[in-house]
Short mmCIF file of C-alpha atoms in Angstrom, two decimals:
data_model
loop_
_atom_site.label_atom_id
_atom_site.label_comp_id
_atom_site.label_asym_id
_atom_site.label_seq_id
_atom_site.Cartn_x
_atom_site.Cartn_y
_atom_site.Cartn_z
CA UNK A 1240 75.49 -32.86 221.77
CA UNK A 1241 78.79 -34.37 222.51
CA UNK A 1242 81.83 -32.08 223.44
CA UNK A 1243 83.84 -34.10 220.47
CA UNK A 1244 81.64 -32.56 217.99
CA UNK A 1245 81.76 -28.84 219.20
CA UNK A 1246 84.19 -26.50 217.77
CA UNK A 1247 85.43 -22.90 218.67
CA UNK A 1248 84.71 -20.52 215.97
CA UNK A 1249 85.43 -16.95 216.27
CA UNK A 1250 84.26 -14.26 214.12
CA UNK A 1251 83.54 -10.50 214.01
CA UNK A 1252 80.28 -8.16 213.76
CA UNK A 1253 81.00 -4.86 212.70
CA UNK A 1254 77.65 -2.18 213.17
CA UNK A 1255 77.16 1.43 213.19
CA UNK A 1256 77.80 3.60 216.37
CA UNK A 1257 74.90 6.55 216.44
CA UNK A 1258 77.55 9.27 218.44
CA UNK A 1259 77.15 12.91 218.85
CA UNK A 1260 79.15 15.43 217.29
CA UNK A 1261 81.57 15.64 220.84
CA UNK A 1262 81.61 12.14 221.35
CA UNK A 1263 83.06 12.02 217.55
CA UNK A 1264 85.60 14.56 218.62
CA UNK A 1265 86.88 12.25 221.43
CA UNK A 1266 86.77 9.31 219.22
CA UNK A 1267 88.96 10.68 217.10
CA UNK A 1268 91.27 11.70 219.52
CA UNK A 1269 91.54 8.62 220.81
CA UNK A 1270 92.17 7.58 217.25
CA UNK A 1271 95.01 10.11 216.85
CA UNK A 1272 96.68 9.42 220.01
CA UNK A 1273 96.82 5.48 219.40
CA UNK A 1274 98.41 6.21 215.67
CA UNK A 1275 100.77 8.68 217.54
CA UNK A 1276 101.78 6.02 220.30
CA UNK A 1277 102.20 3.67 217.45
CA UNK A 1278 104.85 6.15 215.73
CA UNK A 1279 106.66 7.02 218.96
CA UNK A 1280 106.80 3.41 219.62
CA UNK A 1281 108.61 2.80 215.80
CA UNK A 1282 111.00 5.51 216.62
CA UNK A 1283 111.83 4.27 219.69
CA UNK A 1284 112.22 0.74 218.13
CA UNK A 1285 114.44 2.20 215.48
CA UNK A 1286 116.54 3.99 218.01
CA UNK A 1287 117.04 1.51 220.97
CA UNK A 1288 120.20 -1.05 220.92
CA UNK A 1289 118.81 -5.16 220.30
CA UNK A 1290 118.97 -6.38 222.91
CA UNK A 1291 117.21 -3.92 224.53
CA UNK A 1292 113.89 -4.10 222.52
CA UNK A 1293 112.02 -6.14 224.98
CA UNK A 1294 108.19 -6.02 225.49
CA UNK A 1295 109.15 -4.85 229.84
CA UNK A 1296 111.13 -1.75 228.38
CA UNK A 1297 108.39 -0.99 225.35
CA UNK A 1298 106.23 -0.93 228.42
CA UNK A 1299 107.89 1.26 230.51
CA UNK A 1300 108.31 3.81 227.76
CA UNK A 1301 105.08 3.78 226.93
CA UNK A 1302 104.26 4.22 230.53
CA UNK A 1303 106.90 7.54 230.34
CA UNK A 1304 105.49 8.54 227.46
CA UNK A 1305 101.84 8.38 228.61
CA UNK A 1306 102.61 10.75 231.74
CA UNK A 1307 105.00 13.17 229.77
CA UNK A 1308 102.53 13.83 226.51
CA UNK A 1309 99.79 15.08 227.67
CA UNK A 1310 97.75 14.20 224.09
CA UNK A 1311 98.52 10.58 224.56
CA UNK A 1312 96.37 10.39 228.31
CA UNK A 1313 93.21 10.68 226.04
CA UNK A 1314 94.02 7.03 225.53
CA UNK A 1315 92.78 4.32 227.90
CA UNK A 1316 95.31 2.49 229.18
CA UNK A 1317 94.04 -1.03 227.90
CA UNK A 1318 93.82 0.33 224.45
CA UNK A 1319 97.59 1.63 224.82
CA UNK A 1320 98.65 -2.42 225.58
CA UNK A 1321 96.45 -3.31 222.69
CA UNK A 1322 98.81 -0.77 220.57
CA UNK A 1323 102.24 -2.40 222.12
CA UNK A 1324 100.97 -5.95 221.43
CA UNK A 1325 100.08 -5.07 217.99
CA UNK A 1326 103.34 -4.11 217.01
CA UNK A 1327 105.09 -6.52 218.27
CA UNK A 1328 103.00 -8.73 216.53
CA UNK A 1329 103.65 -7.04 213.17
CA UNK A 1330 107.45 -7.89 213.94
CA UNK A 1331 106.30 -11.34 214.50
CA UNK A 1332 105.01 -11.50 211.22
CA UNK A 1333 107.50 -9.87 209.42
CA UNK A 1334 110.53 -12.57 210.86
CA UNK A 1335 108.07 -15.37 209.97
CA UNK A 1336 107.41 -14.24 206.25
CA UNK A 1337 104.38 -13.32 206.61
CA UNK A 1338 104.21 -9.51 205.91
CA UNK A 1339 106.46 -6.43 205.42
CA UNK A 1340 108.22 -4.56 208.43
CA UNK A 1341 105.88 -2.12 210.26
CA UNK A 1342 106.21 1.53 209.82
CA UNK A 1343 105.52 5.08 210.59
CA UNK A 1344 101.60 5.56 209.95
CA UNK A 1345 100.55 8.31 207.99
CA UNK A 1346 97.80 10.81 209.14
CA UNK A 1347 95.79 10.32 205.96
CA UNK A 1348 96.51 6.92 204.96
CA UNK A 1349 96.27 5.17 208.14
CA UNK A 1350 92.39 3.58 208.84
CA UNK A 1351 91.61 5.46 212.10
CA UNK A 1352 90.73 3.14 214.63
CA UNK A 1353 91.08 2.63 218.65
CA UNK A 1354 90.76 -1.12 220.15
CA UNK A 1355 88.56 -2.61 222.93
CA UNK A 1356 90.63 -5.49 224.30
CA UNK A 1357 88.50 -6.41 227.05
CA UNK A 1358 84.87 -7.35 226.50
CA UNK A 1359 83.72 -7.13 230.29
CA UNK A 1360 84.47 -3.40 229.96
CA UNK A 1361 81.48 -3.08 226.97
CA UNK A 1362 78.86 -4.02 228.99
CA UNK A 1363 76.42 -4.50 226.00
CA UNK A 1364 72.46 -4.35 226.52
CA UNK A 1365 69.78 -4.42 224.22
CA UNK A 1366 67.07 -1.67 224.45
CA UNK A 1367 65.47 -2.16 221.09
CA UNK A 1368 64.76 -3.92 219.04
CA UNK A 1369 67.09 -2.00 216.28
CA UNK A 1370 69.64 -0.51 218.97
CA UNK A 1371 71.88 -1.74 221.44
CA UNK A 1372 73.89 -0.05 224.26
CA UNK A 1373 77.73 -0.14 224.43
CA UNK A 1374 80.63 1.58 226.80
CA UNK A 1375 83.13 2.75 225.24
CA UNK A 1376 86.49 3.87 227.27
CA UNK A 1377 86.24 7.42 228.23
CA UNK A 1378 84.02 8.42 225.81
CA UNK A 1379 80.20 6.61 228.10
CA UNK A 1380 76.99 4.83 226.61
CA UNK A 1381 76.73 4.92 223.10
CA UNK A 1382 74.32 3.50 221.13
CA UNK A 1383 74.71 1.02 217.94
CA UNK A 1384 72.72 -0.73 215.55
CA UNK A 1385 71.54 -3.72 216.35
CA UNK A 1386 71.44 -6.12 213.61
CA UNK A 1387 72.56 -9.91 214.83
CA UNK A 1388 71.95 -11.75 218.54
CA UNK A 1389 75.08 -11.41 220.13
CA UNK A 1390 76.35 -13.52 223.07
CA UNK A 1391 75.35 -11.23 225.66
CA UNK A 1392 73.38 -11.35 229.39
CA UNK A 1393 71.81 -14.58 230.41
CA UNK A 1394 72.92 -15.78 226.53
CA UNK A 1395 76.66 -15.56 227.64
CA UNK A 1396 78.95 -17.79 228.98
CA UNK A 1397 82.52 -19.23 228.64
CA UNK A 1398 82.09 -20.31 225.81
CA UNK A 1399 79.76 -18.10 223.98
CA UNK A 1400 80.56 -14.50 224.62
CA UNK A 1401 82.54 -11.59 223.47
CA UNK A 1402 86.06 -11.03 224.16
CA UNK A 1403 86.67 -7.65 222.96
CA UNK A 1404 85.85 -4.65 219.99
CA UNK A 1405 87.40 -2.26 218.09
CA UNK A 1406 86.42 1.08 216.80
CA UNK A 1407 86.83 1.71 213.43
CA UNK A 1408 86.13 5.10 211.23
CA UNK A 1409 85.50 5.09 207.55
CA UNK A 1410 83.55 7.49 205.05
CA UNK A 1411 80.16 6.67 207.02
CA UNK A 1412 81.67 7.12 210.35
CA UNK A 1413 82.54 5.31 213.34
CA UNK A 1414 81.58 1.75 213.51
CA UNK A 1415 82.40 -0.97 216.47
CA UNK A 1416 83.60 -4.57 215.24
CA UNK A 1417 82.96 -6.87 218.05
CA UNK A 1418 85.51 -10.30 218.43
CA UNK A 1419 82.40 -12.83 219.32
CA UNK A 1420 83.39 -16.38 219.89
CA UNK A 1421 81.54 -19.63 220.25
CA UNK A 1422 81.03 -23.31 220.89
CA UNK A 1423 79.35 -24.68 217.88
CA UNK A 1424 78.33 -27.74 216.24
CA UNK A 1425 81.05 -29.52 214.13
CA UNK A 1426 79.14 -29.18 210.32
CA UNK A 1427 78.53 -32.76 208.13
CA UNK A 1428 80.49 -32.91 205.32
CA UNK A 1429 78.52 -31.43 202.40
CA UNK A 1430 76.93 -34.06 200.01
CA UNK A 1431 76.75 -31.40 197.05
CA UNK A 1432 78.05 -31.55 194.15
CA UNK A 1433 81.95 -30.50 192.93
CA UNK A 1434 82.13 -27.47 190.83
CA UNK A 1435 84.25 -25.21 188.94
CA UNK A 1436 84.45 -21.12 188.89
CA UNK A 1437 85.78 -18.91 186.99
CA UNK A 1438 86.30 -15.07 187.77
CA UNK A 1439 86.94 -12.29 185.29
CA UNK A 1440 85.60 -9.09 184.69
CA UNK A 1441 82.69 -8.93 182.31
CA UNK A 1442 81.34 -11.79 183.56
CA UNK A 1443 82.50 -11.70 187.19
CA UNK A 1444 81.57 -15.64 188.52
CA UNK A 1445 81.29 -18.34 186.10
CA UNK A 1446 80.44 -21.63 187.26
CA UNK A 1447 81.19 -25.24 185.41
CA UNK A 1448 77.88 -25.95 184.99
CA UNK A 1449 77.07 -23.30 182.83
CA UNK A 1450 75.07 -20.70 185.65
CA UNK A 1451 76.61 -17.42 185.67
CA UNK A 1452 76.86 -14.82 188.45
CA UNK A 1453 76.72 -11.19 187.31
CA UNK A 1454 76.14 -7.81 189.11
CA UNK A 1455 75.53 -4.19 187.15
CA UNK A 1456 76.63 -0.92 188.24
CA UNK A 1457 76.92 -0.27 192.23
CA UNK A 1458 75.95 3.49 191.79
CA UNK A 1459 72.90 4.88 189.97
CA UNK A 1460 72.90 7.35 186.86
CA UNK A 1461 72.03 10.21 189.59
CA UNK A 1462 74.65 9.32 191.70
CA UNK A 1463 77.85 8.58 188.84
CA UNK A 1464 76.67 11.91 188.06
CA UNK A 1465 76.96 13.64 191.23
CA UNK A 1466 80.07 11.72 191.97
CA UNK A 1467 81.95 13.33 188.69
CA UNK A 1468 80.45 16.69 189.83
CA UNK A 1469 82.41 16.26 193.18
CA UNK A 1470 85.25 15.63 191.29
CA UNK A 1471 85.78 18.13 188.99
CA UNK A 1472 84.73 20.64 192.01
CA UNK A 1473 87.81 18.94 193.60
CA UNK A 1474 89.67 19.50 191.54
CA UNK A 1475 88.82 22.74 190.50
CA UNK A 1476 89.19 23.87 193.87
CA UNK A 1477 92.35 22.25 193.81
CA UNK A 1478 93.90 24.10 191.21
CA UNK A 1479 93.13 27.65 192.55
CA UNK A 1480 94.90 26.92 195.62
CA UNK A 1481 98.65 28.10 196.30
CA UNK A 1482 101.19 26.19 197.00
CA UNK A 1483 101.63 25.66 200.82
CA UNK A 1484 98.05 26.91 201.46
CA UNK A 1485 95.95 24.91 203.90
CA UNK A 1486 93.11 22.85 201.96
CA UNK A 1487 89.67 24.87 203.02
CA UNK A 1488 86.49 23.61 204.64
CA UNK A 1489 84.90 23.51 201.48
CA UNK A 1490 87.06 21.40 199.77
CA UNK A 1491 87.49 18.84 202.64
CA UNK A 1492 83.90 18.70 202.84
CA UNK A 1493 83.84 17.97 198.70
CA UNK A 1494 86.20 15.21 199.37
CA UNK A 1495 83.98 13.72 202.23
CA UNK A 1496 81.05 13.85 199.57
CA UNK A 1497 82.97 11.82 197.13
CA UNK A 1498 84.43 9.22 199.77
CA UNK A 1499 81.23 8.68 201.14
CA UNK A 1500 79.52 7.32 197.82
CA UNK A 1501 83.08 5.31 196.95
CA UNK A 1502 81.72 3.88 200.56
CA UNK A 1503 78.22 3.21 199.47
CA UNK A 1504 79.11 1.39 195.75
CA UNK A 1505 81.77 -0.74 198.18
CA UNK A 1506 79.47 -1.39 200.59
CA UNK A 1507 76.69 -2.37 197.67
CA UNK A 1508 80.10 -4.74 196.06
CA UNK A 1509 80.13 -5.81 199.40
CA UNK A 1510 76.72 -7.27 200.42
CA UNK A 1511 76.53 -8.63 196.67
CA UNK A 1512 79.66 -10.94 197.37
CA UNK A 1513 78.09 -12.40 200.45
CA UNK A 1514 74.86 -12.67 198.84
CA UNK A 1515 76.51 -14.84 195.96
CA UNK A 1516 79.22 -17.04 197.97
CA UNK A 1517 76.57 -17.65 200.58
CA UNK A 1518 74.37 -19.54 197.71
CA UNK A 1519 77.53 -21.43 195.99
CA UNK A 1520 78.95 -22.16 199.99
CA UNK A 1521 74.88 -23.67 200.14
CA UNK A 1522 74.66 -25.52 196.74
CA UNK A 1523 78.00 -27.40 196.30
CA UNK A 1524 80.24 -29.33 198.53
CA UNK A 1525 83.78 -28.71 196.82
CA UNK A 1526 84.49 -25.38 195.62
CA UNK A 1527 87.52 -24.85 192.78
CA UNK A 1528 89.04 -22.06 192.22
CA UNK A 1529 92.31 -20.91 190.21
CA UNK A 1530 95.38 -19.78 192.00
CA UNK A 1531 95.74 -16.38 190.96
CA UNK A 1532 98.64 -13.78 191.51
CA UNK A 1533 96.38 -11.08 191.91
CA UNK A 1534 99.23 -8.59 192.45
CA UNK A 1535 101.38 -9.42 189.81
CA UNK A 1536 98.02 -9.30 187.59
CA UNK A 1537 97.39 -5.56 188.54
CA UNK A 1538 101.41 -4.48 188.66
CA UNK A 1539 102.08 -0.77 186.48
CA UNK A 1540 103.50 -1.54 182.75
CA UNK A 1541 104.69 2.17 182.78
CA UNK A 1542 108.24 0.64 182.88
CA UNK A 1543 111.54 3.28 183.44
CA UNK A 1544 112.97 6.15 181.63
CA UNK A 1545 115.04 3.47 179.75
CA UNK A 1546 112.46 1.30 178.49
CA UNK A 1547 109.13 2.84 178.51
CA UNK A 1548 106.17 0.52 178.71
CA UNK A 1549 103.57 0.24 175.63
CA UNK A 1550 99.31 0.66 176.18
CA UNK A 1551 99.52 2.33 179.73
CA UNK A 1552 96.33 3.91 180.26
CA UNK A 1553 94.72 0.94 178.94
CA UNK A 1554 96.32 -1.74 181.53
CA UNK A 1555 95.58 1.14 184.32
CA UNK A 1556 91.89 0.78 183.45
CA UNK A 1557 92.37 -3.11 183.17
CA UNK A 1558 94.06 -2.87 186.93
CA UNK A 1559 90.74 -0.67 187.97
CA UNK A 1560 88.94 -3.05 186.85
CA UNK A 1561 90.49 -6.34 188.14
CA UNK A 1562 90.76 -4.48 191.67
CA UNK A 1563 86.88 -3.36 191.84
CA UNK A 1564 85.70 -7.11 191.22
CA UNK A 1565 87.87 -8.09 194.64
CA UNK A 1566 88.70 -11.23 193.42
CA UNK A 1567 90.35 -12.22 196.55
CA UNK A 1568 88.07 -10.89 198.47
CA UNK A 1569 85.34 -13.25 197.15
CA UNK A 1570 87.64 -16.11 197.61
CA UNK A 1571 87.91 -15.97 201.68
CA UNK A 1572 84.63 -15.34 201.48
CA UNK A 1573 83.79 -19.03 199.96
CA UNK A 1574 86.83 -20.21 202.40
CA UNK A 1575 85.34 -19.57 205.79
CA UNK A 1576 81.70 -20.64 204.41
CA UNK A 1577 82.37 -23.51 202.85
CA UNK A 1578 84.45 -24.67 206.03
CA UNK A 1579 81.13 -23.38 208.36
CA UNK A 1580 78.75 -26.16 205.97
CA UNK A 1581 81.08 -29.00 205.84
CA UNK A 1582 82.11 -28.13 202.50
CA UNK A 1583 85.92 -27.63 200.87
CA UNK A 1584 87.28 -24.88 198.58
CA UNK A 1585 90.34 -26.13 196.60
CA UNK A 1586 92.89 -24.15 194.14
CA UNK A 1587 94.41 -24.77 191.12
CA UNK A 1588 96.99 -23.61 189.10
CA UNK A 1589 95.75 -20.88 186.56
CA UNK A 1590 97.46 -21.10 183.72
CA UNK A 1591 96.30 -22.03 180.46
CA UNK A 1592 92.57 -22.88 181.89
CA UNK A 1593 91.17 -19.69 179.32
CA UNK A 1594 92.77 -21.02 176.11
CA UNK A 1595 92.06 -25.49 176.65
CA UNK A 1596 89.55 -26.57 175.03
CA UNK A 1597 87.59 -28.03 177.78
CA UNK A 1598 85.86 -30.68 175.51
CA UNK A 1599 89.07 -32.48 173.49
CA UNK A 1600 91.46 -30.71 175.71
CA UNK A 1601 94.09 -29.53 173.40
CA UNK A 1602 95.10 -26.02 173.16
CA UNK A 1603 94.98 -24.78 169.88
CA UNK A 1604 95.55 -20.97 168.81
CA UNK A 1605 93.00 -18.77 167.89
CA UNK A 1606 90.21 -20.51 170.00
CA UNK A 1607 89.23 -18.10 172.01
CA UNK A 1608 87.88 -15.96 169.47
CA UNK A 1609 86.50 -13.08 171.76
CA UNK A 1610 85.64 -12.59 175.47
CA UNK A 1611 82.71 -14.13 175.43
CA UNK A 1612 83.10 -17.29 172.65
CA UNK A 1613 85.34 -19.91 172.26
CA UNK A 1614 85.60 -22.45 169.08
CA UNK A 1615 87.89 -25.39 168.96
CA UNK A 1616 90.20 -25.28 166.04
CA UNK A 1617 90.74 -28.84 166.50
CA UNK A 1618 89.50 -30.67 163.19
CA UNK A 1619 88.23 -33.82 165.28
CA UNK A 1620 86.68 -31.52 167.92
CA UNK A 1621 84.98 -28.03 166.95
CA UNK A 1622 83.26 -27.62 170.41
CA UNK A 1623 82.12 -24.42 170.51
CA UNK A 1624 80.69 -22.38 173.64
CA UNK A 1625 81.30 -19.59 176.35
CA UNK A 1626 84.32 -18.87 177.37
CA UNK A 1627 84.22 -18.34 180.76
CA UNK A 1628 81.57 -21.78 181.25
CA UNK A 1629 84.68 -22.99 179.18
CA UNK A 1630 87.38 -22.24 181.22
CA UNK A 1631 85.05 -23.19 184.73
CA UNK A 1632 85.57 -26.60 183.05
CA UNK A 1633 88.92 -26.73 182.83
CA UNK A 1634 89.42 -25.36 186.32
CA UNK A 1635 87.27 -28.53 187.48
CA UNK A 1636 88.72 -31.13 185.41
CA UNK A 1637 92.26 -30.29 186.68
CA UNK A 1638 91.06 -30.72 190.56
CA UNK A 1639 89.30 -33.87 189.17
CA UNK A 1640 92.65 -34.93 187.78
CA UNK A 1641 95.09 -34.42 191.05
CA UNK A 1642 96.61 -31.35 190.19
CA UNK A 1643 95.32 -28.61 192.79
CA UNK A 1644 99.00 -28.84 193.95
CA UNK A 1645 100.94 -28.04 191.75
CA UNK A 1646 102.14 -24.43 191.60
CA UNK A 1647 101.74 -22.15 188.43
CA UNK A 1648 105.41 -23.08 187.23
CA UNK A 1649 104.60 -26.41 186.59
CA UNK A 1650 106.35 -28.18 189.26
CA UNK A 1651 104.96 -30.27 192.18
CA UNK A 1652 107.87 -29.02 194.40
CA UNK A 1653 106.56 -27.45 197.58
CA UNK A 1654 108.91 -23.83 197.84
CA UNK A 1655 108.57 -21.84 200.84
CA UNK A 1656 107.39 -18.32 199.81
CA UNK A 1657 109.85 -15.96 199.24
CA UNK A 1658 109.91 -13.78 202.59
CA UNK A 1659 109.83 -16.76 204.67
CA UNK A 1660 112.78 -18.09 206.31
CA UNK A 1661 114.23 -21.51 205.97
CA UNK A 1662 114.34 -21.91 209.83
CA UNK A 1663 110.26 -21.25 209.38
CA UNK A 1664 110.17 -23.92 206.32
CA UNK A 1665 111.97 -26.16 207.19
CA UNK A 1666 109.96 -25.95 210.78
CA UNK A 1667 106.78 -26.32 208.42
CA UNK A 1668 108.11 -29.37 206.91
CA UNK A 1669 109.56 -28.33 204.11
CA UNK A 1670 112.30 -29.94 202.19
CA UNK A 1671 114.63 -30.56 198.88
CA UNK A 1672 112.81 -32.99 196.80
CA UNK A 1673 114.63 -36.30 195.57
CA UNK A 1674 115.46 -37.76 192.47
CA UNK A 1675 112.63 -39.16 190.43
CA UNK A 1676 110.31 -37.22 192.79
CA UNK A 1677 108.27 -33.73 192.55
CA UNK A 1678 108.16 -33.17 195.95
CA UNK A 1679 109.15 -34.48 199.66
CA UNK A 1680 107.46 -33.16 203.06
CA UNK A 1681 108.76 -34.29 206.60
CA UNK A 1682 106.90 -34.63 209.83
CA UNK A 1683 104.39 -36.41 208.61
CA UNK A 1684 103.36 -40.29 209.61
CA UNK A 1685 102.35 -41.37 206.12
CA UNK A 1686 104.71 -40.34 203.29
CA UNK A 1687 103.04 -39.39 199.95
CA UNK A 1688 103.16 -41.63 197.29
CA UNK A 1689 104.52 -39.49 194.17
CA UNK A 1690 104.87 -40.84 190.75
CA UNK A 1691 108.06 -40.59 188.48
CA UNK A 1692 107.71 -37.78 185.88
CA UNK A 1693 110.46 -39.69 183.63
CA UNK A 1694 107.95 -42.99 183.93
CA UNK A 1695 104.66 -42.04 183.63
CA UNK A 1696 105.01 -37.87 182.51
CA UNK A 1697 101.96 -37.41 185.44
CA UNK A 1698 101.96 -34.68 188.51
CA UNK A 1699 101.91 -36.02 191.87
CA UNK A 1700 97.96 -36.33 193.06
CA UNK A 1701 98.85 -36.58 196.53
CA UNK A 1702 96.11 -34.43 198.72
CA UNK A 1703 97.31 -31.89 200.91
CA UNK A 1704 96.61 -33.51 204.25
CA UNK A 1705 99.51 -36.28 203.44
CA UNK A 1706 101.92 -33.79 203.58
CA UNK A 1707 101.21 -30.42 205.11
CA UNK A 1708 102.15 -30.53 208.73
#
């Protein structure tokens, strides 16, 4: 095989570290000296003039800080770099647009976790056929489960190997996430068919050929049960104790009951996803999906003092809800494995694909009779049918017809988001449009070819690779 049709793929493997009850001590203090060095390094941010927030000083009082605090030396030094480089990447991002400024991390709301950015100090061997050996920083051999071939030994090279880990602690303990990458074959382009999917909540995958995807409940009628016991022991416990008291053993170890089956119906949500998008990434070569603003769809309607907002409990439940099915979630999933088989996943805008009749394709009121049916009050059409196969149909007839472009509004003008900077769109290629046109992009060699709304009343079905840059 040609080095033209290898590509570099990266990707992680996360499995379960077997440590003993002192190694998960100095885990965690690892863990709690990293988020520390991550605060003092905010604060020190915060306090130091402009033009003196360079990486050299950062270094240096990290360096300081490392030899004064005592704590902080439980930290290796490589995984102290990782923590500088990491927030000055989260500056990064937040002066390109791409995320909020970083901030003080919380001691219970901050994912404990401690980086590996080396690989050549792992030093990963295989002694069973189920476990593997890893060194960890100051902590020795550990053992983790081995559940995928990893690049390692004779099997590694330059271009297959891994390049670093990080530790990561959750409700079922400490895992390690490996960063593998390697030199793979460049996929065909799928020959499957297009298709159409709709998510919602009842029925959670719809497809536009009428197959359905549905899951039931991730925990059993044993384990809902014991799950509301925990809780109202919480709670309980929760209420008897005084203001400023420190929360008991007991109680913490109610709360790590409770987290721990969250973890197993997430992890159970989890391997369903991949089990699902793995067989649509398999079956069909194009992949459409809507373009939804998942969080404006799961924002509070409690409204202010002033103007209270009407049916709260019930949108909270319909926000549960929408967040449990991890919409988004499912589509990176299909993102990365349709790209890995040659395939393509394309958006579209969402509006108005639930109440089109996907048959005559007016919209008429009152067609969607239920969740479940829709009936065409068009007289010339009637077409009658499921709602969510209904509205899969209208999400693939609008790729079909050119408009996976156009945003929600309506509009074919490309709009940089709204915490990006125009030095950073108009870098992208981003411009007014003209007169008579939806849209105009620079930089690129081929213009797109858009048509007149006031002529022909149609949306520009220009593909994305004539003008993103």
């Amino acid at each position: 095989m040609s080095q033209a049709t290898l590509i570099k793929r990266q990707f992680g493997h996360r499995a379960r570290l077997a440590l003993s009850p002192d190694r998960v001590r100095a885990v965690d203090d690892q863990a709690h000296a990293a988020r520390a060095l991550w605060n003092l390094l905010h604060a020190w941010w915060l306090m130091m003039p402009k033009d003196k927030r360079t990486l050299a000083n950062a270094d240096a009082a990290i360096r300081q800080a490392r030899k004064d605090i005592g704590f902080l030396a439980v930290l290796p030094a490589q995984a102290a770099q990782a923590v500088l480089k990491t927030y000055f990447q989260a500056w990064k991002n937040c002066w390109e647009g791409r995320a909020e400024a970083p901030n003080f991390k919380g001691r219970f709301r901050t994912v404990m976790s401690v980086d590996i950015p080396q690989g050549r100090d792992l030093n990963i061997t295989r002694v069973h056929r189920r476990w593997g050996m890893v060194s960890i920083p100051k902590v020795g051999r550990v053992r983790f489960r081995w559940t995928k071939d990893l690049p390692v030994g004779k099997h590694a090279n330059t271009e297959n190997r891994i390049t670093g880990a990080r530790l990561i602690k959750d409700a079922l303990g400490w895992h390690i996430a490996f960063r593998v990458q390697t030199l793979q074959g460049k996929p065909e382009p799928h020959q499957g068919p297009d298709i159409g999917i709709d998510v919602g909540i009842t029925v959670p995958i719809a497809l536009s050929d009428g197959e359905t995807y549905e899951h039931g409940e991730w925990l059993t009628g044993k384990e809902k049960a014991k799950l509301l016991h925990l809780e109202q022991r919480a709670a309980q416990r929760k209420r008897h104790r005084r203001p400023g008291e420190r929360t008991s053993r007991r109680l913490h170890r109610t709360y790590d009951q409770i987290a721990g089956l969250r973890a197993k119906a997430k992890r159970r949500a989890l391997d369903w996803q991949h089990q699902t998008t793995t067989t649509i990434a398999r079956t069909y070569g194009t992949v459409v999906v809507e373009a939804l603003a998942i969080t404006n769809m799961v924002k509070s309607a409690k409204g202010t003092m002033e103007e209270p907002g009407k049916n709260v409990a019930q949108k909270a439940g319909l926000n549960r809800s929408i967040s449990q099915e991890a919409w988004g979630r499912t589509v990176t999933m299909l993102a990365y494995k349709t790209a890995q088989l040659g395939g393509t996943l394309v958006k579209v805008p969402a509006p108005g694909t639930s109440r089109r009749c996907s048959a005559c394709g007016f919209t008429m009121p009152g067609s969607r009779e239920s969740q479940a049916a829709f009936v065409c009050k068009n007289p010339d059409c009637g077409w009658s049918g499921n709602a969510d196969h209904n509205a899969a149909r209208n999400v693939l007839h609008l790729y079909r017809m050119g408009l996976a472009l156009i945003p929600a509004a309506g509009r074919a003008v490309v709009r940089r988001a709204k915490r990006v900077k125009p030095a950073a769109a108009r870098q992208a290629g981003i411009s007014r449009p003209q007169p008579g046109e939806h849209f105009k992009a620079t930089g690129s060699s081929t213009p797109p070819v858009c048509r007149s709304s006031a002529t022909t009343g149609a949306r520009c079905s220009t593909p994305r690779s004539a003008w993103a840059s």
